[in-house]
Tab-separated table of C-alpha atoms in Angstrom:
chain	number	residue	atom	x	y	z
A	15	UNK	CA	50.758	-3.850	-7.831
A	16	UNK	CA	51.538	-2.519	-4.357
A	17	UNK	CA	48.440	-1.633	-2.342
A	18	UNK	CA	47.429	-1.077	1.237
A	19	UNK	CA	45.724	-4.013	3.033
A	20	UNK	CA	42.531	-1.903	3.239
A	21	UNK	CA	41.797	-2.815	-0.406
A	22	UNK	CA	41.563	-6.480	0.575
A	23	UNK	CA	39.168	-5.664	3.412
A	24	UNK	CA	36.977	-3.534	1.149
A	25	UNK	CA	36.805	-6.276	-1.490
A	26	UNK	CA	35.724	-8.745	1.177
A	27	UNK	CA	32.852	-6.410	2.039
A	28	UNK	CA	31.431	-6.643	-1.506
A	29	UNK	CA	29.275	-9.625	-0.650
A	30	UNK	CA	27.868	-8.103	2.551
A	31	UNK	CA	24.823	-5.824	2.904
A	32	UNK	CA	25.408	-2.110	2.823
A	33	UNK	CA	23.717	-0.183	5.657
A	34	UNK	CA	23.741	3.441	6.661
A	35	UNK	CA	23.067	4.346	10.253
A	36	UNK	CA	20.128	6.751	10.674
A	37	UNK	CA	21.011	10.191	11.913
A	38	UNK	CA	18.092	10.468	14.317
A	39	UNK	CA	16.634	8.413	17.132
A	40	UNK	CA	19.902	6.514	17.855
A	41	UNK	CA	21.095	5.435	21.321
A	42	UNK	CA	24.651	4.481	22.189
A	43	UNK	CA	25.808	2.378	25.094
A	44	UNK	CA	29.207	4.092	25.311
A	45	UNK	CA	30.898	7.495	25.541
A	46	UNK	CA	32.637	8.579	22.393
A	47	UNK	CA	32.276	11.536	20.042
A	48	UNK	CA	28.917	10.960	18.346
A	49	UNK	CA	26.089	13.006	16.947
A	50	UNK	CA	23.736	14.769	19.345
A	51	UNK	CA	20.962	12.497	18.123
A	52	UNK	CA	22.804	9.378	19.405
A	53	UNK	CA	21.976	7.888	22.798
A	54	UNK	CA	24.833	6.331	24.729
A	55	UNK	CA	24.668	3.656	27.358
A	56	UNK	CA	27.306	1.609	29.173
A	57	UNK	CA	26.355	-1.967	29.942
A	58	UNK	CA	26.187	-2.760	33.626
A	59	UNK	CA	25.544	-6.365	32.661
A	60	UNK	CA	28.577	-8.625	32.072
A	61	UNK	CA	28.749	-11.787	30.028
A	62	UNK	CA	31.083	-14.715	29.648
A	63	UNK	CA	34.000	-15.118	27.281
A	64	UNK	CA	34.111	-18.479	25.505
A	65	UNK	CA	37.032	-20.488	24.247
A	66	UNK	CA	39.012	-18.645	21.563
A	67	UNK	CA	37.930	-15.339	23.051
A	68	UNK	CA	34.409	-15.203	21.640
A	69	UNK	CA	32.222	-12.748	23.583
A	70	UNK	CA	28.672	-14.071	24.027
A	71	UNK	CA	25.649	-11.838	24.751
A	72	UNK	CA	22.468	-13.893	25.452
A	73	UNK	CA	19.121	-12.594	24.172
A	74	UNK	CA	17.052	-10.749	26.749
A	75	UNK	CA	15.751	-7.416	27.993
A	76	UNK	CA	18.257	-5.851	30.367
A	77	UNK	CA	18.001	-2.503	32.249
A	78	UNK	CA	20.750	0.013	31.502
A	79	UNK	CA	21.623	3.663	32.078
A	80	UNK	CA	21.273	5.560	28.802
A	81	UNK	CA	22.840	8.919	27.998
A	82	UNK	CA	20.187	11.121	26.351
A	83	UNK	CA	21.300	14.627	25.424
A	84	UNK	CA	24.012	14.498	28.099
A	85	UNK	CA	21.793	13.274	30.931
A	86	UNK	CA	21.465	9.713	32.196
A	87	UNK	CA	18.058	8.009	32.129
A	88	UNK	CA	17.072	4.472	33.000
A	89	UNK	CA	16.047	2.354	30.004
A	90	UNK	CA	15.461	-1.223	28.905
A	91	UNK	CA	17.739	-2.600	26.187
A	92	UNK	CA	16.196	-5.294	23.982
A	93	UNK	CA	18.906	-7.726	22.930
A	94	UNK	CA	17.548	-9.991	20.179
A	95	UNK	CA	18.285	-11.363	16.721
A	96	UNK	CA	17.250	-8.089	15.094
A	97	UNK	CA	19.788	-6.209	17.209
A	98	UNK	CA	22.497	-8.722	16.270
A	99	UNK	CA	21.688	-8.548	12.579
A	100	UNK	CA	21.780	-4.750	12.619
A	101	UNK	CA	25.167	-4.719	14.363
A	102	UNK	CA	26.501	-7.333	11.936
A	103	UNK	CA	25.305	-5.285	8.973
A	104	UNK	CA	26.769	-2.119	10.483
A	105	UNK	CA	30.181	-3.747	10.821
A	106	UNK	CA	30.079	-5.682	7.554
A	107	UNK	CA	28.870	-2.946	5.235
A	108	UNK	CA	31.237	-0.646	3.407
A	109	UNK	CA	30.389	2.326	5.631
A	110	UNK	CA	30.960	0.293	8.773
A	111	UNK	CA	34.269	-0.952	7.399
A	112	UNK	CA	35.394	2.572	6.580
A	113	UNK	CA	34.156	3.915	9.931
A	114	UNK	CA	36.260	1.434	11.868
A	115	UNK	CA	39.269	2.072	9.632
A	116	UNK	CA	39.247	-1.576	8.484
A	117	UNK	CA	40.233	-2.758	11.960
A	118	UNK	CA	36.945	-3.522	13.717
A	119	UNK	CA	35.652	-2.179	17.030
A	120	UNK	CA	38.194	-1.772	19.892
A	121	UNK	CA	38.313	-3.903	23.024
A	122	UNK	CA	39.272	-2.115	26.285
A	123	UNK	CA	39.460	-2.969	29.943
A	124	UNK	CA	36.040	-1.840	31.128
A	125	UNK	CA	34.577	1.352	29.694
A	126	UNK	CA	37.197	4.101	29.544
A	127	UNK	CA	34.792	6.044	27.325
A	128	UNK	CA	31.776	5.682	29.587
A	129	UNK	CA	29.234	8.486	28.987
A	130	UNK	CA	29.449	9.344	32.675
A	131	UNK	CA	32.769	10.998	33.565
A	132	UNK	CA	32.813	9.473	37.055
A	133	UNK	CA	32.385	5.979	35.676
A	134	UNK	CA	34.913	6.580	32.900
A	135	UNK	CA	37.481	7.633	35.491
A	136	UNK	CA	37.366	4.113	36.933
A	137	UNK	CA	39.055	2.856	33.757
A	138	UNK	CA	42.205	4.963	33.238
A	139	UNK	CA	43.830	2.397	30.941
A	140	UNK	CA	42.690	3.314	27.423
A	141	UNK	CA	44.944	0.879	25.597
A	142	UNK	CA	43.101	-1.414	23.192
A	143	UNK	CA	43.352	-5.177	23.865
A	144	UNK	CA	42.339	-5.997	20.310
A	145	UNK	CA	39.320	-5.526	18.092
A	146	UNK	CA	35.931	-7.125	17.524
A	147	UNK	CA	36.150	-8.158	13.869
A	148	UNK	CA	32.611	-9.386	13.231
A	149	UNK	CA	29.213	-10.087	14.795
A	150	UNK	CA	27.368	-13.412	14.525
A	151	UNK	CA	23.763	-14.211	15.502
A	152	UNK	CA	22.675	-17.621	16.857
A	153	UNK	CA	19.289	-18.879	17.980
A	154	UNK	CA	19.682	-17.439	21.476
A	155	UNK	CA	22.614	-15.041	21.525
A	156	UNK	CA	24.843	-12.513	19.794
A	157	UNK	CA	28.493	-13.532	19.378
A	158	UNK	CA	31.236	-10.907	19.102
A	159	UNK	CA	34.210	-12.441	17.279
A	160	UNK	CA	37.469	-10.795	18.509
A	161	UNK	CA	41.067	-10.508	17.352
A	162	UNK	CA	43.281	-9.894	20.400
A	163	UNK	CA	46.644	-8.187	20.308
A	164	UNK	CA	49.583	-9.373	22.388
A	165	UNK	CA	48.437	-7.504	25.506
A	166	UNK	CA	44.836	-8.716	25.278
A	167	UNK	CA	45.910	-12.270	24.421
A	168	UNK	CA	48.050	-12.518	27.547
A	169	UNK	CA	45.367	-11.072	29.821
A	170	UNK	CA	42.621	-13.341	28.489
A	171	UNK	CA	44.608	-16.580	28.184
A	172	UNK	CA	46.057	-16.066	31.643
A	173	UNK	CA	42.510	-15.499	32.947
A	174	UNK	CA	43.407	-12.056	34.216
A	175	UNK	CA	40.163	-10.877	32.601
A	176	UNK	CA	37.452	-13.507	32.178
A	177	UNK	CA	34.216	-11.581	31.507
A	178	UNK	CA	33.152	-8.961	29.034
A	179	UNK	CA	30.656	-6.095	28.947
A	180	UNK	CA	29.724	-4.596	25.539
A	181	UNK	CA	28.880	-0.988	24.878
A	182	UNK	CA	26.832	0.001	21.862
A	183	UNK	CA	24.697	2.590	20.179
A	184	UNK	CA	20.964	2.054	20.422
A	185	UNK	CA	17.762	3.183	18.708
A	186	UNK	CA	14.364	3.781	20.231
A	187	UNK	CA	11.912	0.880	19.799
A	188	UNK	CA	8.648	2.321	18.451
A	189	UNK	CA	5.190	0.868	19.092
A	190	UNK	CA	2.259	0.624	16.658
A	191	UNK	CA	1.203	4.211	17.385
A	192	UNK	CA	4.612	5.576	16.397
A	193	UNK	CA	5.706	6.357	19.947
A	194	UNK	CA	8.602	4.862	21.872
A	195	UNK	CA	7.617	1.601	23.506
A	196	UNK	CA	7.417	1.639	27.305
A	197	UNK	CA	7.758	-1.622	29.271
A	198	UNK	CA	7.647	-1.931	33.035
A	199	UNK	CA	7.831	1.848	33.207
A	200	UNK	CA	11.089	1.988	31.187
A	201	UNK	CA	11.615	3.253	27.624
A	202	UNK	CA	12.773	0.434	25.341
A	203	UNK	CA	15.878	0.658	23.126
A	204	UNK	CA	17.525	-1.813	20.735
A	205	UNK	CA	21.317	-1.966	20.035
A	206	UNK	CA	22.187	-1.416	16.394
A	207	UNK	CA	25.900	-0.483	16.282
A	208	UNK	CA	28.694	-1.910	18.411
A	209	UNK	CA	30.927	0.801	19.862
A	210	UNK	CA	33.475	-1.337	21.723
A	211	UNK	CA	33.976	-4.388	23.881
A	212	UNK	CA	35.025	-4.240	27.506
A	213	UNK	CA	36.883	-6.890	29.523
A	214	UNK	CA	36.165	-7.111	33.250
A	215	UNK	CA	36.417	-9.266	36.374
A	216	UNK	CA	33.389	-7.738	38.124
A	217	UNK	CA	30.295	-9.505	36.805
A	218	UNK	CA	26.850	-8.497	38.028
A	219	UNK	CA	25.432	-11.933	37.263
A	220	UNK	CA	26.548	-15.456	37.996
A	221	UNK	CA	28.091	-16.670	34.743
A	222	UNK	CA	30.637	-19.458	34.371
A	223	UNK	CA	34.117	-18.221	33.443
A	224	UNK	CA	35.615	-19.994	30.451
A	225	UNK	CA	39.144	-20.066	29.155
A	226	UNK	CA	39.670	-17.745	26.213
A	227	UNK	CA	42.215	-17.851	23.450
A	228	UNK	CA	43.242	-15.895	20.418
A	229	UNK	CA	41.455	-16.560	17.112
A	230	UNK	CA	43.259	-18.618	14.552
A	231	UNK	CA	45.438	-16.548	12.264
A	232	UNK	CA	44.826	-16.570	8.561
A	233	UNK	CA	47.442	-18.435	6.601
A	234	UNK	CA	48.354	-17.857	2.993
A	235	UNK	CA	48.790	-14.561	1.214
A	236	UNK	CA	46.132	-13.146	-1.087
A	237	UNK	CA	47.180	-11.823	-4.473
A	238	UNK	CA	45.523	-8.384	-4.567
A	239	UNK	CA	46.375	-8.019	-8.243
A	240	UNK	CA	44.265	-11.084	-9.072
A	241	UNK	CA	41.365	-9.761	-7.007
A	242	UNK	CA	41.479	-6.436	-8.801
A	243	UNK	CA	41.958	-7.899	-12.285
A	244	UNK	CA	38.190	-8.363	-13.020
A	245	UNK	CA	37.520	-4.756	-11.986
A	246	UNK	CA	40.295	-3.540	-14.295
A	247	UNK	CA	39.035	-5.747	-17.153
A	248	UNK	CA	35.510	-4.322	-16.856
A	249	UNK	CA	36.820	-0.770	-16.778
A	250	UNK	CA	35.706	0.033	-13.231
A	251	UNK	CA	39.250	0.940	-12.237
A	252	UNK	CA	42.665	1.267	-13.880
A	253	UNK	CA	45.723	-0.707	-12.906
A	254	UNK	CA	47.649	2.469	-12.107
A	255	UNK	CA	44.881	4.111	-10.023
A	256	UNK	CA	45.792	5.115	-6.492
A	257	UNK	CA	44.028	3.580	-3.489
A	258	UNK	CA	41.586	6.453	-2.993
A	259	UNK	CA	40.426	6.221	-6.614
A	260	UNK	CA	40.062	2.447	-6.386
A	261	UNK	CA	38.118	2.642	-3.123
A	262	UNK	CA	35.796	5.258	-4.579
A	263	UNK	CA	35.149	3.184	-7.732
A	264	UNK	CA	34.522	-0.034	-5.783
A	265	UNK	CA	32.207	1.811	-3.385
A	266	UNK	CA	30.229	3.109	-6.388
A	267	UNK	CA	29.993	-0.474	-7.658
A	268	UNK	CA	28.656	-1.558	-4.280
A	269	UNK	CA	26.002	1.144	-4.434
A	270	UNK	CA	24.975	-0.033	-7.927
A	271	UNK	CA	24.796	-3.635	-6.711
A	272	UNK	CA	22.656	-2.584	-3.774
A	273	UNK	CA	20.287	-0.672	-6.068
A	274	UNK	CA	20.097	-3.661	-8.439
A	275	UNK	CA	19.062	-5.923	-5.564
A	276	UNK	CA	16.409	-3.460	-4.443
A	277	UNK	CA	15.116	-3.019	-7.989
A	278	UNK	CA	14.993	-6.781	-8.492
A	279	UNK	CA	12.860	-7.199	-5.372
A	280	UNK	CA	10.540	-4.400	-6.525
A	281	UNK	CA	10.280	-5.978	-9.986
A	282	UNK	CA	9.355	-9.372	-8.521
A	283	UNK	CA	6.663	-7.711	-6.378
A	284	UNK	CA	5.254	-5.954	-9.458
A	285	UNK	CA	5.209	-9.210	-11.427
A	286	UNK	CA	3.328	-10.953	-8.591
A	287	UNK	CA	0.751	-8.140	-8.481
A	288	UNK	CA	0.285	-8.159	-12.262
A	289	UNK	CA	-0.096	-11.945	-12.379
A	290	UNK	CA	-2.833	-11.654	-9.755
A	291	UNK	CA	-4.575	-9.037	-11.953
A	292	UNK	CA	-4.161	-11.205	-15.102
A	293	UNK	CA	-5.274	-14.716	-14.015
A	294	UNK	CA	-4.927	-16.037	-17.577
A	295	UNK	CA	-1.252	-15.074	-17.795
A	296	UNK	CA	1.283	-17.896	-17.895
A	297	UNK	CA	3.586	-18.269	-14.907
A	298	UNK	CA	6.592	-17.665	-17.142
A	299	UNK	CA	5.189	-14.412	-18.549
A	300	UNK	CA	7.724	-11.600	-18.318
A	301	UNK	CA	7.236	-8.188	-16.735
A	302	UNK	CA	6.822	-6.552	-20.175
A	303	UNK	CA	4.332	-9.207	-21.343
A	304	UNK	CA	2.229	-8.792	-18.219
A	305	UNK	CA	2.342	-5.002	-18.572
A	306	UNK	CA	1.195	-5.248	-22.211
A	307	UNK	CA	-1.661	-7.558	-21.202
A	308	UNK	CA	-2.820	-5.134	-18.523
A	309	UNK	CA	-2.683	-2.221	-21.000
A	310	UNK	CA	-4.820	-4.240	-23.463
A	311	UNK	CA	-7.356	-4.924	-20.718
A	312	UNK	CA	-7.555	-1.244	-19.849
A	313	UNK	CA	-8.063	-0.317	-23.525
A	314	UNK	CA	-10.822	-2.942	-23.907
A	315	UNK	CA	-12.552	-1.731	-20.759
A	316	UNK	CA	-12.460	1.864	-22.005
A	317	UNK	CA	-13.957	0.802	-25.369
A	318	UNK	CA	-16.733	-1.142	-23.631
A	319	UNK	CA	-17.551	1.819	-21.426
A	320	UNK	CA	-17.734	4.119	-24.458
A	321	UNK	CA	-20.091	1.687	-26.256
A	322	UNK	CA	-22.188	1.401	-23.116
A	323	UNK	CA	-22.528	5.182	-22.927
A	324	UNK	CA	-23.496	5.279	-26.616
A	325	UNK	CA	-26.145	2.596	-26.083
A	326	UNK	CA	-27.585	4.478	-23.127
A	327	UNK	CA	-27.787	7.695	-25.165
A	328	UNK	CA	-29.561	5.911	-28.039
A	329	UNK	CA	-31.985	4.248	-25.633
A	330	UNK	CA	-32.767	7.579	-23.988
A	331	UNK	CA	-33.424	9.169	-27.377
A	332	UNK	CA	-35.786	6.343	-28.345
A	333	UNK	CA	-37.571	6.590	-25.016
A	334	UNK	CA	-37.982	10.359	-25.440
A	335	UNK	CA	-39.369	9.870	-28.966
A	336	UNK	CA	-41.794	7.199	-27.770
A	337	UNK	CA	-42.861	9.396	-24.876
A	338	UNK	CA	-43.550	12.289	-27.267
A	339	UNK	CA	-45.664	10.061	-29.525
A	340	UNK	CA	-47.487	8.639	-26.536
A	341	UNK	CA	-48.230	12.133	-25.224
A	342	UNK	CA	-49.518	13.204	-28.641
A	343	UNK	CA	-51.761	10.139	-28.831
A	344	UNK	CA	-53.027	10.697	-25.281
A	345	UNK	CA	-53.728	14.366	-26.064
A	346	UNK	CA	-55.668	13.473	-29.218
A	347	UNK	CA	-57.720	10.887	-27.330
A	348	UNK	CA	-58.466	13.313	-24.483
A	349	UNK	CA	-59.477	16.080	-26.902
A	350	UNK	CA	-61.941	13.726	-28.612
A	351	UNK	CA	-63.326	12.412	-25.333
A	352	UNK	CA	-63.737	15.863	-23.774
A	353	UNK	CA	-65.412	17.189	-26.944
A	354	UNK	CA	-67.875	14.280	-26.788
A	355	UNK	CA	-68.564	14.899	-23.077
A	356	UNK	CA	-69.229	18.575	-23.839
A	357	UNK	CA	-71.568	17.608	-26.658
A	358	UNK	CA	-73.392	15.144	-24.420
A	359	UNK	CA	-73.678	17.720	-21.673
A	360	UNK	CA	-71.535	15.897	-19.097
A	361	UNK	CA	-68.890	18.624	-19.096
A	362	UNK	CA	-69.165	22.370	-19.547
A	363	UNK	CA	-66.824	24.542	-21.542
A	364	UNK	CA	-65.749	26.197	-18.301
A	365	UNK	CA	-64.547	22.875	-16.854
A	366	UNK	CA	-63.138	21.418	-20.077
A	367	UNK	CA	-59.627	22.908	-19.734
A	368	UNK	CA	-58.977	21.497	-16.242
A	369	UNK	CA	-60.383	18.113	-17.319
A	370	UNK	CA	-58.117	17.944	-20.351
A	371	UNK	CA	-55.075	18.635	-18.179
A	372	UNK	CA	-56.167	16.016	-15.638
A	373	UNK	CA	-56.655	13.315	-18.264
A	374	UNK	CA	-53.489	14.079	-20.232
A	375	UNK	CA	-51.371	13.877	-17.029
A	376	UNK	CA	-53.066	10.676	-15.788
A	377	UNK	CA	-50.693	7.907	-14.751
A	378	UNK	CA	-51.981	5.329	-17.217
A	379	UNK	CA	-54.733	4.547	-19.663
A	380	UNK	CA	-56.768	2.699	-17.032
A	381	UNK	CA	-57.047	5.930	-15.016
A	382	UNK	CA	-58.206	7.796	-18.121
A	383	UNK	CA	-60.848	5.124	-18.848
A	384	UNK	CA	-62.016	5.149	-15.246
A	385	UNK	CA	-62.350	8.954	-15.170
A	386	UNK	CA	-64.238	9.082	-18.494
A	387	UNK	CA	-66.599	6.327	-17.316
A	388	UNK	CA	-67.185	8.256	-14.093
A	389	UNK	CA	-68.031	11.448	-16.014
A	390	UNK	CA	-70.349	9.499	-18.320
A	391	UNK	CA	-72.491	8.471	-15.345
A	392	UNK	CA	-73.084	12.016	-14.136
A	393	UNK	CA	-76.232	13.976	-14.896
A	394	UNK	CA	-75.975	16.022	-18.115
A	395	UNK	CA	-75.648	19.797	-17.628
A	396	UNK	CA	-77.485	21.082	-20.684
A	397	UNK	CA	-77.726	24.850	-20.947
A	398	UNK	CA	-75.224	25.586	-18.176
A	399	UNK	CA	-72.209	27.894	-18.652
A	400	UNK	CA	-72.214	27.760	-22.413
A	401	UNK	CA	-72.398	23.953	-22.620
A	402	UNK	CA	-74.249	21.999	-25.226
A	403	UNK	CA	-76.461	24.949	-26.175
A	404	UNK	CA	-73.426	26.469	-27.925
A	405	UNK	CA	-72.952	23.385	-30.064
A	406	UNK	CA	-76.472	22.095	-30.864
A	407	UNK	CA	-75.874	22.490	-34.570
A	408	UNK	CA	-75.014	19.177	-36.098
A	409	UNK	CA	-74.935	17.649	-32.606
A	410	UNK	CA	-75.947	14.255	-33.919
A	411	UNK	CA	-72.988	14.142	-36.277
A	412	UNK	CA	-70.566	15.169	-33.515
A	413	UNK	CA	-71.852	12.482	-31.194
A	414	UNK	CA	-71.547	9.799	-33.833
A	415	UNK	CA	-68.042	10.928	-34.765
A	416	UNK	CA	-66.956	11.020	-31.140
A	417	UNK	CA	-68.340	7.559	-30.498
A	418	UNK	CA	-66.567	6.242	-33.544
A	419	UNK	CA	-63.268	7.779	-32.467
A	420	UNK	CA	-63.659	6.365	-28.960
A	421	UNK	CA	-64.298	2.861	-30.268
A	422	UNK	CA	-61.427	3.144	-32.715
A	423	UNK	CA	-59.046	4.402	-30.011
A	424	UNK	CA	-60.042	1.549	-27.720
A	425	UNK	CA	-59.442	-1.032	-30.446
A	426	UNK	CA	-56.126	0.617	-31.314
A	427	UNK	CA	-54.987	0.470	-27.667
A	428	UNK	CA	-55.955	-3.198	-27.478
A	429	UNK	CA	-53.863	-4.042	-30.556
A	430	UNK	CA	-50.890	-2.046	-29.170
A	431	UNK	CA	-51.151	-3.834	-25.792
A	432	UNK	CA	-51.302	-7.233	-27.491
A	433	UNK	CA	-48.156	-6.426	-29.476
A	434	UNK	CA	-46.428	-5.184	-26.333
A	435	UNK	CA	-47.314	-8.427	-24.499
A	436	UNK	CA	-45.776	-10.438	-27.349
A	437	UNK	CA	-42.615	-8.362	-27.260
A	438	UNK	CA	-42.104	-8.491	-23.468
A	439	UNK	CA	-43.379	-12.094	-23.147
A	440	UNK	CA	-45.090	-11.187	-19.898
A	441	UNK	CA	-42.093	-9.373	-18.434
A	442	UNK	CA	-41.457	-5.702	-17.686
A	443	UNK	CA	-41.256	-3.386	-20.690
A	444	UNK	CA	-37.781	-2.068	-21.557
A	445	UNK	CA	-36.908	1.274	-23.135
A	446	UNK	CA	-38.122	1.246	-26.754
A	447	UNK	CA	-40.671	-1.608	-26.304
A	448	UNK	CA	-43.692	0.763	-26.374
A	449	UNK	CA	-42.453	2.388	-29.555
A	450	UNK	CA	-41.847	-1.001	-31.166
A	451	UNK	CA	-45.349	-2.218	-30.118
A	452	UNK	CA	-46.978	0.965	-31.499
A	453	UNK	CA	-45.252	0.601	-34.883
A	454	UNK	CA	-46.022	-3.109	-35.070
A	455	UNK	CA	-49.750	-2.500	-34.265
A	456	UNK	CA	-49.952	0.280	-36.884
A	457	UNK	CA	-48.499	-2.124	-39.474
A	458	UNK	CA	-51.105	-4.768	-38.548
A	459	UNK	CA	-54.153	-2.454	-38.311
A	460	UNK	CA	-53.378	0.785	-40.181
A	461	UNK	CA	-57.091	1.759	-40.318
A	462	UNK	CA	-57.116	2.268	-36.513
A	463	UNK	CA	-54.318	4.846	-36.743
A	464	UNK	CA	-55.799	7.121	-39.440
A	465	UNK	CA	-57.515	10.115	-37.768
């Protein structure tokens, strides 16, 4: 199987994270053809080149001129582990590999593609000295791992060029309010995509020059057919597919792998949340088992709420029935009492209606008793406004009957109150207790309830 070397590079990218560069809010520390949304900046700072040609960029916050919409502004570039990891992901992902045509990012003398034409003119030599193949992040620096060509190898090993100055694309650093962070009066940016490396002999800082050399070459040939065999066996590609078809199929596989990783993380987060909501669940319970347990809990809660609503409705109906019976009993008692007061001359027919209403609407039985006792102490009003003179016939019988009803009502109320005290055991009465006490008293003393 005869294939271009790009297949090997793409297969090597399978195990690396796939990243897509955002289309907005990006800054670039260089001058090449990029989107209008990119910001370009050329590093004024220079850094040392270590043995074997490794370009080291220490962590820090370094001022730089940034090209924003074609104009240069002063900014602060934040060089940290996050910046290094983003640049490594940008180079290692499939899109980064395709963008750099499987070669890496070029290394020039200086910045021939500086965003400022005057500065770019200082570097007329646009020949590449090699390529940055990968980005590594240490505890205190970003390391650009190069592969020099013959020209770059000679210039570096002969110490013709002993420093380097990177140029990169940058993004705005946003603060908690969603605005670009400002520090020491300068807007803050963070590198996220390496554009190119630049070799120089004009450092702006005092750094020790170190001898550089070419990276070790890879020995041993890789059998592409063996690498592709598992993909052919699984049906992702065919042995006779052309390179474009193979690249497209492998890229689709990478996308599926990326989605699977994301979905796995989401699934683990869901399982953790469900286990927190189901404390009784075993640690080995699966996602489906936890989901079923939660659904059962929701169903049980809904059933309990429905039963609770039914109980409340029944209690309200009992309370309404008891209230109606209580009102009827109160009305009967008031009618008897008022009739007796009229007969005895304590109340006139003209005042009887208002008195009935007052007694029926009294807050409790004690108020009714107190009001009746108060009226019984007043001076009789015989012969006034159609009072007793209208009912003198059989007055003795009416008085005796009224007295009997009053005594019977009082005894009935005492029995009801005793039953209620037994039911509540000295506590507050609940809905339905009065009705239960009334029925229990009527069963004990039925003669007090026959009018």
